[in-house]
Amino acid sequence: MKAYSKTWTLELPISMAEAWSFFSRPENLEKITPKHMQFNILSTLASTEMYAGMMIRYQVRPILNIPMHWTTEITHCKDMEYFIDEQRTGPFALWHHEHHFRSTPGGVEMKDMLTYSLPLGFLGRVVNWLFISIQIDSIFAYREQVLRNKFTS
């Protein structure tokens, strides 16, 4: 199983409290996900602040409008510092996503560190090269654009 790692860093001119208030609430994930993916949170607890052990169920349509169900667990959460989500069920063989927050003179630096792998061996590596890696990069580029518009306007 080949694992892929990607990191994105974004600084926003907001306070740590404002950043944490937005990013620690699962319902805000829908606001920063491209509309064409039809991201929908199915969990009833999605309107509460994250905590270690929280399970979040989603439906997303990333390919040909085919619905995929995905469950992630918040495995670690330290208030105003970081949280980690890991896939429990879904399309990936491995999904480990760390969200780190750090105060800076200009606001808050947010760092996303993602490690993932796909099933199906060689075929999974080809699909990653042709589609998945590009799609993940485009999702994070979209998020950056939405967040800059939201917090710098």
mmCIF file of N, CA, C and O in Angstrom, residues 3-103:
data_model
loop_
_atom_site.group_PDB
_atom_site.id
_atom_site.type_symbol
_atom_site.label_atom_id
_atom_site.label_comp_id
_atom_site.label_asym_id
_atom_site.label_seq_id
_atom_site.Cartn_x
_atom_site.Cartn_y
_atom_site.Cartn_z
ATOM 1 N N ALA A 3 1.527 5.118 0.419
ATOM 2 C CA ALA A 3 0.920 6.269 1.087
ATOM 3 C C ALA A 3 1.442 7.554 0.452
ATOM 4 O O ALA A 3 2.601 7.630 0.041
ATOM 5 N N TYR A 4 0.576 8.531 0.359
ATOM 6 C CA TYR A 4 0.906 9.845 -0.185
ATOM 7 C C TYR A 4 0.745 10.871 0.925
ATOM 8 O O TYR A 4 -0.173 10.767 1.737
ATOM 9 N N SER A 5 1.614 11.862 0.946
ATOM 10 C CA SER A 5 1.532 12.930 1.951
ATOM 11 C C SER A 5 1.525 14.275 1.260
ATOM 12 O O SER A 5 2.255 14.494 0.283
ATOM 13 N N LYS A 6 0.694 15.158 1.765
ATOM 14 C CA LYS A 6 0.590 16.520 1.235
ATOM 15 C C LYS A 6 0.434 17.467 2.417
ATOM 16 O O LYS A 6 -0.162 17.107 3.427
ATOM 17 N N THR A 7 0.949 18.689 2.265
ATOM 18 C CA THR A 7 0.825 19.705 3.304
ATOM 19 C C THR A 7 0.431 21.028 2.655
ATOM 20 O O THR A 7 0.966 21.391 1.604
ATOM 21 N N TRP A 8 -0.498 21.723 3.290
ATOM 22 C CA TRP A 8 -0.923 23.051 2.863
ATOM 23 C C TRP A 8 -0.846 23.973 4.068
ATOM 24 O O TRP A 8 -1.230 23.597 5.169
ATOM 25 N N THR A 9 -0.373 25.192 3.853
ATOM 26 C CA THR A 9 -0.284 26.182 4.923
ATOM 27 C C THR A 9 -0.976 27.455 4.464
ATOM 28 O O THR A 9 -0.807 27.882 3.323
ATOM 29 N N LEU A 10 -1.758 28.023 5.361
ATOM 30 C CA LEU A 10 -2.509 29.234 5.060
ATOM 31 C C LEU A 10 -2.490 30.132 6.285
ATOM 32 O O LEU A 10 -2.749 29.668 7.397
ATOM 33 N N GLU A 11 -2.189 31.407 6.086
ATOM 34 C CA GLU A 11 -2.271 32.369 7.187
ATOM 35 C C GLU A 11 -3.441 33.293 6.928
ATOM 36 O O GLU A 11 -3.612 33.793 5.806
ATOM 37 N N LEU A 12 -4.243 33.475 7.959
ATOM 38 C CA LEU A 12 -5.402 34.358 7.863
ATOM 39 C C LEU A 12 -5.311 35.434 8.938
ATOM 40 O O LEU A 12 -4.854 35.158 10.054
ATOM 41 N N PRO A 13 -5.789 36.652 8.636
ATOM 42 C CA PRO A 13 -5.717 37.753 9.595
ATOM 43 C C PRO A 13 -6.877 37.731 10.593
ATOM 44 O O PRO A 13 -7.696 38.649 10.660
ATOM 45 N N ILE A 14 -6.957 36.651 11.346
ATOM 46 C CA ILE A 14 -8.018 36.497 12.345
ATOM 47 C C ILE A 14 -7.389 36.026 13.650
ATOM 48 O O ILE A 14 -6.249 35.583 13.680
ATOM 49 N N SER A 15 -8.156 36.108 14.718
ATOM 50 C CA SER A 15 -7.661 35.655 16.017
ATOM 51 C C SER A 15 -7.719 34.134 16.102
ATOM 52 O O SER A 15 -8.450 33.482 15.353
ATOM 53 N N MET A 16 -6.966 33.596 17.041
ATOM 54 C CA MET A 16 -7.019 32.147 17.272
ATOM 55 C C MET A 16 -8.428 31.725 17.675
ATOM 56 O O MET A 16 -8.923 30.699 17.223
ATOM 57 N N ALA A 17 -9.083 32.513 18.502
ATOM 58 C CA ALA A 17 -10.443 32.167 18.939
ATOM 59 C C ALA A 17 -11.393 32.103 17.744
ATOM 60 O O ALA A 17 -12.226 31.193 17.654
ATOM 61 N N GLU A 18 -11.280 33.059 16.819
ATOM 62 C CA GLU A 18 -12.142 33.057 15.640
ATOM 63 C C GLU A 18 -11.839 31.857 14.741
ATOM 64 O O GLU A 18 -12.753 31.199 14.231
ATOM 65 N N ALA A 19 -10.555 31.563 14.561
ATOM 66 C CA ALA A 19 -10.171 30.410 13.739
ATOM 67 C C ALA A 19 -10.699 29.128 14.355
ATOM 68 O O ALA A 19 -11.314 28.303 13.670
ATOM 69 N N TRP A 20 -10.470 28.938 15.634
ATOM 70 C CA TRP A 20 -10.892 27.705 16.293
ATOM 71 C C TRP A 20 -12.411 27.568 16.267
ATOM 72 O O TRP A 20 -12.948 26.486 16.013
ATOM 73 N N SER A 21 -13.106 28.658 16.499
ATOM 74 C CA SER A 21 -14.568 28.633 16.495
ATOM 75 C C SER A 21 -15.104 28.161 15.142
ATOM 76 O O SER A 21 -16.079 27.405 15.084
ATOM 77 N N PHE A 22 -14.471 28.576 14.058
ATOM 78 C CA PHE A 22 -14.925 28.172 12.727
ATOM 79 C C PHE A 22 -14.516 26.730 12.396
ATOM 80 O O PHE A 22 -15.338 25.918 11.984
ATOM 81 N N PHE A 23 -13.247 26.409 12.574
ATOM 82 C CA PHE A 23 -12.732 25.121 12.098
ATOM 83 C C PHE A 23 -13.073 23.944 13.001
ATOM 84 O O PHE A 23 -13.043 22.799 12.543
ATOM 85 N N SER A 24 -13.416 24.187 14.233
ATOM 86 C CA SER A 24 -13.732 23.076 15.132
ATOM 87 C C SER A 24 -15.201 22.681 15.085
ATOM 88 O O SER A 24 -15.636 21.825 15.839
ATOM 89 N N ARG A 25 -15.946 23.257 14.188
ATOM 90 C CA ARG A 25 -17.365 22.913 14.032
ATOM 91 C C ARG A 25 -17.547 22.191 12.698
ATOM 92 O O ARG A 25 -17.382 22.801 11.631
ATOM 93 N N PRO A 26 -17.879 20.910 12.732
ATOM 94 C CA PRO A 26 -17.979 20.116 11.501
ATOM 95 C C PRO A 26 -18.900 20.697 10.437
ATOM 96 O O PRO A 26 -18.637 20.543 9.244
ATOM 97 N N GLU A 27 -19.965 21.396 10.838
ATOM 98 C CA GLU A 27 -20.895 21.909 9.827
ATOM 99 C C GLU A 27 -20.230 22.925 8.902
ATOM 100 O O GLU A 27 -20.701 23.152 7.785
ATOM 101 N N ASN A 28 -19.128 23.519 9.318
ATOM 102 C CA ASN A 28 -18.450 24.498 8.461
ATOM 103 C C ASN A 28 -17.655 23.841 7.336
ATOM 104 O O ASN A 28 -17.275 24.513 6.384
ATOM 105 N N LEU A 29 -17.426 22.543 7.428
ATOM 106 C CA LEU A 29 -16.719 21.840 6.360
ATOM 107 C C LEU A 29 -17.484 21.932 5.036
ATOM 108 O O LEU A 29 -16.892 22.078 3.976
ATOM 109 N N GLU A 30 -18.795 21.884 5.117
ATOM 110 C CA GLU A 30 -19.613 22.003 3.903
ATOM 111 C C GLU A 30 -19.390 23.357 3.216
ATOM 112 O O GLU A 30 -19.378 23.452 1.993
ATOM 113 N N LYS A 31 -19.148 24.401 4.009
ATOM 114 C CA LYS A 31 -18.968 25.754 3.470
ATOM 115 C C LYS A 31 -17.666 25.902 2.692
ATOM 116 O O LYS A 31 -17.543 26.804 1.871
ATOM 117 N N ILE A 32 -16.688 25.034 2.954
ATOM 118 C CA ILE A 32 -15.386 25.167 2.304
ATOM 119 C C ILE A 32 -15.080 23.994 1.366
ATOM 120 O O ILE A 32 -13.931 23.787 0.988
ATOM 121 N N THR A 33 -16.128 23.261 0.995
ATOM 122 C CA THR A 33 -15.992 22.147 0.055
ATOM 123 C C THR A 33 -16.647 22.545 -1.269
ATOM 124 O O THR A 33 -17.744 23.106 -1.258
ATOM 125 N N PRO A 34 -15.995 22.285 -2.389
ATOM 126 C CA PRO A 34 -16.589 22.668 -3.687
ATOM 127 C C PRO A 34 -18.019 22.149 -3.846
ATOM 128 O O PRO A 34 -18.325 21.000 -3.492
ATOM 129 N N LYS A 35 -18.874 23.009 -4.358
ATOM 130 C CA LYS A 35 -20.310 22.683 -4.495
ATOM 131 C C LYS A 35 -20.549 21.446 -5.351
ATOM 132 O O LYS A 35 -21.462 20.666 -5.080
ATOM 133 N N HIS A 36 -19.726 21.244 -6.400
ATOM 134 C CA HIS A 36 -19.961 20.109 -7.302
ATOM 135 C C HIS A 36 -19.812 18.757 -6.596
ATOM 136 O O HIS A 36 -20.288 17.745 -7.092
ATOM 137 N N MET A 37 -19.185 18.747 -5.415
ATOM 138 C CA MET A 37 -19.024 17.489 -4.679
ATOM 139 C C MET A 37 -20.268 17.117 -3.879
ATOM 140 O O MET A 37 -20.370 16.014 -3.376
ATOM 141 N N GLN A 38 -21.217 18.043 -3.774
ATOM 142 C CA GLN A 38 -22.478 17.813 -3.062
ATOM 143 C C GLN A 38 -22.233 17.215 -1.677
ATOM 144 O O GLN A 38 -22.837 16.214 -1.292
ATOM 145 N N PHE A 39 -21.333 17.830 -0.939
ATOM 146 C CA PHE A 39 -20.957 17.384 0.402
ATOM 147 C C PHE A 39 -22.125 17.569 1.351
ATOM 148 O O PHE A 39 -22.719 18.638 1.430
ATOM 149 N N ASN A 40 -22.462 16.522 2.096
ATOM 150 C CA ASN A 40 -23.596 16.576 3.013
ATOM 151 C C ASN A 40 -23.242 15.815 4.286
ATOM 152 O O ASN A 40 -22.911 14.630 4.232
ATOM 153 N N ILE A 41 -23.313 16.498 5.413
ATOM 154 C CA ILE A 41 -23.064 15.833 6.696
ATOM 155 C C ILE A 41 -24.341 15.129 7.125
ATOM 156 O O ILE A 41 -25.419 15.724 7.148
ATOM 157 N N LEU A 42 -24.223 13.867 7.480
ATOM 158 C CA LEU A 42 -25.375 13.065 7.892
ATOM 159 C C LEU A 42 -25.489 12.955 9.408
ATOM 160 O O LEU A 42 -26.541 12.608 9.922
ATOM 161 N N SER A 43 -24.405 13.238 10.133
ATOM 162 C CA SER A 43 -24.384 13.115 11.591
ATOM 163 C C SER A 43 -25.230 14.200 12.238
ATOM 164 O O SER A 43 -25.233 15.345 11.803
ATOM 165 N N THR A 44 -25.890 13.849 13.314
ATOM 166 C CA THR A 44 -26.708 14.827 14.032
ATOM 167 C C THR A 44 -25.876 15.704 14.953
ATOM 168 O O THR A 44 -26.298 16.801 15.296
ATOM 169 N N LEU A 45 -24.692 15.266 15.350
ATOM 170 C CA LEU A 45 -23.851 16.043 16.257
ATOM 171 C C LEU A 45 -22.971 17.047 15.526
ATOM 172 O O LEU A 45 -22.124 17.689 16.139
ATOM 173 N N ALA A 46 -23.154 17.215 14.249
ATOM 174 C CA ALA A 46 -22.270 18.061 13.453
ATOM 175 C C ALA A 46 -22.335 19.534 13.852
ATOM 176 O O ALA A 46 -21.486 20.305 13.478
ATOM 177 N N SER A 47 -23.335 19.935 14.614
ATOM 178 C CA SER A 47 -23.440 21.341 15.003
ATOM 179 C C SER A 47 -22.790 21.609 16.358
ATOM 180 O O SER A 47 -22.968 22.674 16.922
ATOM 181 N N THR A 48 -22.030 20.652 16.884
ATOM 182 C CA THR A 48 -21.320 20.857 18.140
ATOM 183 C C THR A 48 -19.827 20.922 17.870
ATOM 184 O O THR A 48 -19.342 20.455 16.844
ATOM 185 N N GLU A 49 -19.086 21.517 18.809
ATOM 186 C CA GLU A 49 -17.641 21.611 18.646
ATOM 187 C C GLU A 49 -17.017 20.220 18.713
ATOM 188 O O GLU A 49 -17.472 19.342 19.439
ATOM 189 N N MET A 50 -15.959 20.028 17.937
ATOM 190 C CA MET A 50 -15.291 18.725 17.861
ATOM 191 C C MET A 50 -14.703 18.303 19.201
ATOM 192 O O MET A 50 -14.326 19.137 20.016
ATOM 193 N N TYR A 51 -14.613 16.997 19.368
ATOM 194 C CA TYR A 51 -13.972 16.408 20.538
ATOM 195 C C TYR A 51 -13.396 15.063 20.125
ATOM 196 O O TYR A 51 -13.848 14.450 19.147
ATOM 197 N N ALA A 52 -12.376 14.623 20.840
ATOM 198 C CA ALA A 52 -11.770 13.322 20.545
ATOM 199 C C ALA A 52 -12.826 12.240 20.705
ATOM 200 O O ALA A 52 -13.551 12.206 21.706
ATOM 201 N N GLY A 53 -12.930 11.385 19.712
ATOM 202 C CA GLY A 53 -13.930 10.316 19.713
ATOM 203 C C GLY A 53 -15.170 10.647 18.891
ATOM 204 O O GLY A 53 -15.979 9.761 18.621
ATOM 205 N N MET A 54 -15.327 11.892 18.482
ATOM 206 C CA MET A 54 -16.494 12.283 17.678
ATOM 207 C C MET A 54 -16.453 11.564 16.331
ATOM 208 O O MET A 54 -15.429 11.531 15.662
ATOM 209 N N MET A 55 -17.553 10.968 15.951
ATOM 210 C CA MET A 55 -17.699 10.308 14.659
ATOM 211 C C MET A 55 -18.581 11.201 13.785
ATOM 212 O O MET A 55 -19.637 11.651 14.219
ATOM 213 N N ILE A 56 -18.116 11.441 12.565
ATOM 214 C CA ILE A 56 -18.853 12.302 11.640
ATOM 215 C C ILE A 56 -19.110 11.512 10.363
ATOM 216 O O ILE A 56 -18.184 11.004 9.743
ATOM 217 N N ARG A 57 -20.379 11.415 9.990
ATOM 218 C CA ARG A 57 -20.764 10.691 8.775
ATOM 219 C C ARG A 57 -21.134 11.704 7.696
ATOM 220 O O ARG A 57 -21.830 12.679 7.965
ATOM 221 N N TYR A 58 -20.654 11.435 6.460
ATOM 222 C CA TYR A 58 -20.889 12.324 5.324
ATOM 223 C C TYR A 58 -21.406 11.520 4.145
ATOM 224 O O TYR A 58 -21.208 10.321 4.057
ATOM 225 N N GLN A 59 -21.982 12.254 3.222
ATOM 226 C CA GLN A 59 -22.196 11.733 1.873
ATOM 227 C C GLN A 59 -21.591 12.765 0.931
ATOM 228 O O GLN A 59 -21.761 13.969 1.125
ATOM 229 N N VAL A 60 -20.860 12.285 -0.039
ATOM 230 C CA VAL A 60 -20.207 13.156 -1.010
ATOM 231 C C VAL A 60 -20.341 12.499 -2.376
ATOM 232 O O VAL A 60 -20.471 11.282 -2.472
ATOM 233 N N ARG A 61 -20.337 13.306 -3.421
ATOM 234 C CA ARG A 61 -20.465 12.797 -4.794
ATOM 235 C C ARG A 61 -19.293 13.314 -5.627
ATOM 236 O O ARG A 61 -19.466 14.201 -6.455
ATOM 237 N N PRO A 62 -18.107 12.747 -5.422
ATOM 238 C CA PRO A 62 -16.915 13.295 -6.093
ATOM 239 C C PRO A 62 -16.744 12.857 -7.544
ATOM 240 O O PRO A 62 -16.063 13.528 -8.306
ATOM 241 N N ILE A 63 -17.341 11.737 -7.937
ATOM 242 C CA ILE A 63 -17.122 11.191 -9.277
ATOM 243 C C ILE A 63 -18.459 10.832 -9.916
ATOM 244 O O ILE A 63 -19.225 10.042 -9.366
ATOM 245 N N LEU A 64 -18.747 11.435 -11.071
ATOM 246 C CA LEU A 64 -19.942 11.097 -11.868
ATOM 247 C C LEU A 64 -21.236 11.127 -11.065
ATOM 248 O O LEU A 64 -22.153 10.340 -11.306
ATOM 249 N N ASN A 65 -21.305 12.000 -10.076
ATOM 250 C CA ASN A 65 -22.500 12.162 -9.239
ATOM 251 C C ASN A 65 -22.883 10.890 -8.478
ATOM 252 O O ASN A 65 -24.011 10.723 -8.054
ATOM 253 N N ILE A 66 -21.940 9.983 -8.298
ATOM 254 C CA ILE A 66 -22.184 8.733 -7.557
ATOM 255 C C ILE A 66 -22.007 9.008 -6.067
ATOM 256 O O ILE A 66 -20.945 9.486 -5.650
ATOM 257 N N PRO A 67 -23.025 8.704 -5.252
ATOM 258 C CA PRO A 67 -22.898 8.989 -3.820
ATOM 259 C C PRO A 67 -21.924 8.030 -3.131
ATOM 260 O O PRO A 67 -21.926 6.833 -3.396
ATOM 261 N N MET A 68 -21.079 8.603 -2.279
ATOM 262 C CA MET A 68 -20.158 7.816 -1.451
ATOM 263 C C MET A 68 -20.416 8.185 -0.005
ATOM 264 O O MET A 68 -20.567 9.358 0.320
ATOM 265 N N HIS A 69 -20.451 7.176 0.823
ATOM 266 C CA HIS A 69 -20.596 7.417 2.258
ATOM 267 C C HIS A 69 -19.219 7.326 2.894
ATOM 268 O O HIS A 69 -18.392 6.499 2.506
ATOM 269 N N TRP A 70 -18.989 8.207 3.866
ATOM 270 C CA TRP A 70 -17.684 8.346 4.469
ATOM 271 C C TRP A 70 -17.886 8.633 5.946
ATOM 272 O O TRP A 70 -18.718 9.457 6.312
ATOM 273 N N THR A 71 -17.144 7.959 6.806
ATOM 274 C CA THR A 71 -17.183 8.226 8.237
ATOM 275 C C THR A 71 -15.771 8.525 8.703
ATOM 276 O O THR A 71 -14.842 7.766 8.403
ATOM 277 N N THR A 72 -15.620 9.647 9.415
ATOM 278 C CA THR A 72 -14.337 9.973 10.015
ATOM 279 C C THR A 72 -14.510 10.075 11.523
ATOM 280 O O THR A 72 -15.605 10.384 12.023
ATOM 281 N N GLU A 73 -13.424 9.814 12.224
ATOM 282 C CA GLU A 73 -13.387 9.971 13.674
ATOM 283 C C GLU A 73 -12.385 11.059 14.006
ATOM 284 O O GLU A 73 -11.284 11.096 13.442
ATOM 285 N N ILE A 74 -12.760 11.942 14.910
ATOM 286 C CA ILE A 74 -11.805 12.905 15.444
ATOM 287 C C ILE A 74 -11.022 12.127 16.504
ATOM 288 O O ILE A 74 -11.544 11.809 17.568
ATOM 289 N N THR A 75 -9.786 11.772 16.174
ATOM 290 C CA THR A 75 -9.011 10.905 17.073
ATOM 291 C C THR A 75 -8.267 11.690 18.144
ATOM 292 O O THR A 75 -8.013 11.158 19.226
ATOM 293 N N HIS A 76 -7.906 12.930 17.848
ATOM 294 C CA HIS A 76 -7.207 13.779 18.802
ATOM 295 C C HIS A 76 -7.733 15.199 18.642
ATOM 296 O O HIS A 76 -8.017 15.627 17.521
ATOM 297 N N CYS A 77 -7.815 15.913 19.748
ATOM 298 C CA CYS A 77 -8.280 17.295 19.694
ATOM 299 C C CYS A 77 -7.707 18.041 20.897
ATOM 300 O O CYS A 77 -7.951 17.648 22.039
ATOM 301 N N LYS A 78 -6.940 19.072 20.633
ATOM 302 C CA LYS A 78 -6.419 19.934 21.691
ATOM 303 C C LYS A 78 -6.889 21.346 21.383
ATOM 304 O O LYS A 78 -6.507 21.930 20.361
ATOM 305 N N ASP A 79 -7.720 21.872 22.265
ATOM 306 C CA ASP A 79 -8.367 23.156 22.085
ATOM 307 C C ASP A 79 -7.379 24.232 21.646
ATOM 308 O O ASP A 79 -6.335 24.429 22.268
ATOM 309 N N MET A 80 -7.722 24.911 20.559
ATOM 310 C CA MET A 80 -6.967 26.034 20.004
ATOM 311 C C MET A 80 -5.568 25.645 19.515
ATOM 312 O O MET A 80 -4.738 26.522 19.285
ATOM 313 N N GLU A 81 -5.319 24.341 19.298
ATOM 314 C CA GLU A 81 -4.012 23.924 18.784
ATOM 315 C C GLU A 81 -4.118 22.999 17.579
ATOM 316 O O GLU A 81 -3.497 23.253 16.563
ATOM 317 N N TYR A 82 -4.891 21.910 17.710
ATOM 318 C CA TYR A 82 -4.970 20.971 16.595
ATOM 319 C C TYR A 82 -6.124 19.998 16.794
ATOM 320 O O TYR A 82 -6.651 19.834 17.895
ATOM 321 N N PHE A 83 -6.510 19.367 15.693
ATOM 322 C CA PHE A 83 -7.363 18.179 15.749
ATOM 323 C C PHE A 83 -6.974 17.282 14.584
ATOM 324 O O PHE A 83 -6.392 17.731 13.596
ATOM 325 N N ILE A 84 -7.267 16.005 14.734
ATOM 326 C CA ILE A 84 -6.913 15.004 13.729
ATOM 327 C C ILE A 84 -8.153 14.202 13.398
ATOM 328 O O ILE A 84 -8.859 13.735 14.297
ATOM 329 N N ASP A 85 -8.423 14.058 12.099
ATOM 330 C CA ASP A 85 -9.513 13.168 11.688
ATOM 331 C C ASP A 85 -8.929 12.013 10.887
ATOM 332 O O ASP A 85 -7.990 12.175 10.130
ATOM 333 N N GLU A 86 -9.520 10.846 11.109
ATOM 334 C CA GLU A 86 -9.118 9.633 10.404
ATOM 335 C C GLU A 86 -10.361 8.939 9.868
ATOM 336 O O GLU A 86 -11.375 8.851 10.555
ATOM 337 N N GLN A 87 -10.253 8.449 8.631
ATOM 338 C CA GLN A 87 -11.364 7.721 8.032
ATOM 339 C C GLN A 87 -11.572 6.401 8.757
ATOM 340 O O GLN A 87 -10.625 5.678 9.040
ATOM 341 N N ARG A 88 -12.822 6.099 9.044
ATOM 342 C CA ARG A 88 -13.190 4.787 9.590
ATOM 343 C C ARG A 88 -13.848 3.933 8.526
ATOM 344 O O ARG A 88 -13.639 2.737 8.470
ATOM 345 N N THR A 89 -14.689 4.548 7.686
ATOM 346 C CA THR A 89 -15.229 3.866 6.505
ATOM 347 C C THR A 89 -15.232 4.884 5.371
ATOM 348 O O THR A 89 -15.418 6.070 5.596
ATOM 349 N N GLY A 90 -14.998 4.398 4.162
ATOM 350 C CA GLY A 90 -15.001 5.301 3.028
ATOM 351 C C GLY A 90 -14.119 4.808 1.903
ATOM 352 O O GLY A 90 -13.693 3.650 1.891
ATOM 353 N N PRO A 91 -13.812 5.700 0.965
ATOM 354 C CA PRO A 91 -13.150 5.290 -0.273
ATOM 355 C C PRO A 91 -11.644 5.053 -0.162
ATOM 356 O O PRO A 91 -11.057 4.472 -1.064
ATOM 357 N N PHE A 92 -11.016 5.490 0.909
ATOM 358 C CA PHE A 92 -9.562 5.387 1.021
ATOM 359 C C PHE A 92 -9.162 4.177 1.848
ATOM 360 O O PHE A 92 -9.885 3.756 2.749
ATOM 361 N N ALA A 93 -7.982 3.632 1.553
ATOM 362 C CA ALA A 93 -7.429 2.580 2.407
ATOM 363 C C ALA A 93 -6.891 3.211 3.689
ATOM 364 O O ALA A 93 -6.917 2.587 4.756
ATOM 365 N N LEU A 94 -6.438 4.458 3.589
ATOM 366 C CA LEU A 94 -5.920 5.215 4.727
ATOM 367 C C LEU A 94 -6.234 6.682 4.500
ATOM 368 O O LEU A 94 -6.052 7.195 3.388
ATOM 369 N N TRP A 95 -6.723 7.352 5.542
ATOM 370 C CA TRP A 95 -6.938 8.799 5.522
ATOM 371 C C TRP A 95 -6.608 9.306 6.909
ATOM 372 O O TRP A 95 -7.286 8.968 7.886
ATOM 373 N N HIS A 96 -5.552 10.104 7.018
ATOM 374 C CA HIS A 96 -5.111 10.692 8.289
ATOM 375 C C HIS A 96 -4.874 12.167 8.007
ATOM 376 O O HIS A 96 -3.957 12.517 7.268
ATOM 377 N N HIS A 97 -5.700 13.042 8.599
ATOM 378 C CA HIS A 97 -5.675 14.470 8.288
ATOM 379 C C HIS A 97 -5.484 15.258 9.578
ATOM 380 O O HIS A 97 -6.348 15.255 10.452
ATOM 381 N N GLU A 98 -4.333 15.931 9.671
ATOM 382 C CA GLU A 98 -4.021 16.759 10.838
ATOM 383 C C GLU A 98 -4.270 18.224 10.494
ATOM 384 O O GLU A 98 -3.862 18.702 9.442
ATOM 385 N N HIS A 99 -4.926 18.928 11.427
ATOM 386 C CA HIS A 99 -5.225 20.356 11.287
ATOM 387 C C HIS A 99 -4.518 21.059 12.448
ATOM 388 O O HIS A 99 -4.890 20.857 13.605
ATOM 389 N N HIS A 100 -3.507 21.871 12.152
ATOM 390 C CA HIS A 100 -2.742 22.557 13.194
ATOM 391 C C HIS A 100 -2.955 24.065 13.078
ATOM 392 O O HIS A 100 -3.022 24.604 11.975
ATOM 393 N N PHE A 101 -3.013 24.718 14.243
ATOM 394 C CA PHE A 101 -3.242 26.153 14.321
ATOM 395 C C PHE A 101 -2.146 26.780 15.178
ATOM 396 O O PHE A 101 -1.823 26.262 16.239
ATOM 397 N N ARG A 102 -1.605 27.919 14.692
ATOM 398 C CA ARG A 102 -0.529 28.598 15.410
ATOM 399 C C ARG A 102 -0.723 30.102 15.270
ATOM 400 O O ARG A 102 -0.933 30.610 14.165
ATOM 401 N N SER A 103 -0.663 30.797 16.406
ATOM 402 C CA SER A 103 -0.746 32.261 16.363
ATOM 403 C C SER A 103 0.498 32.827 15.709
ATOM 404 O O SER A 103 1.609 32.334 15.936
#
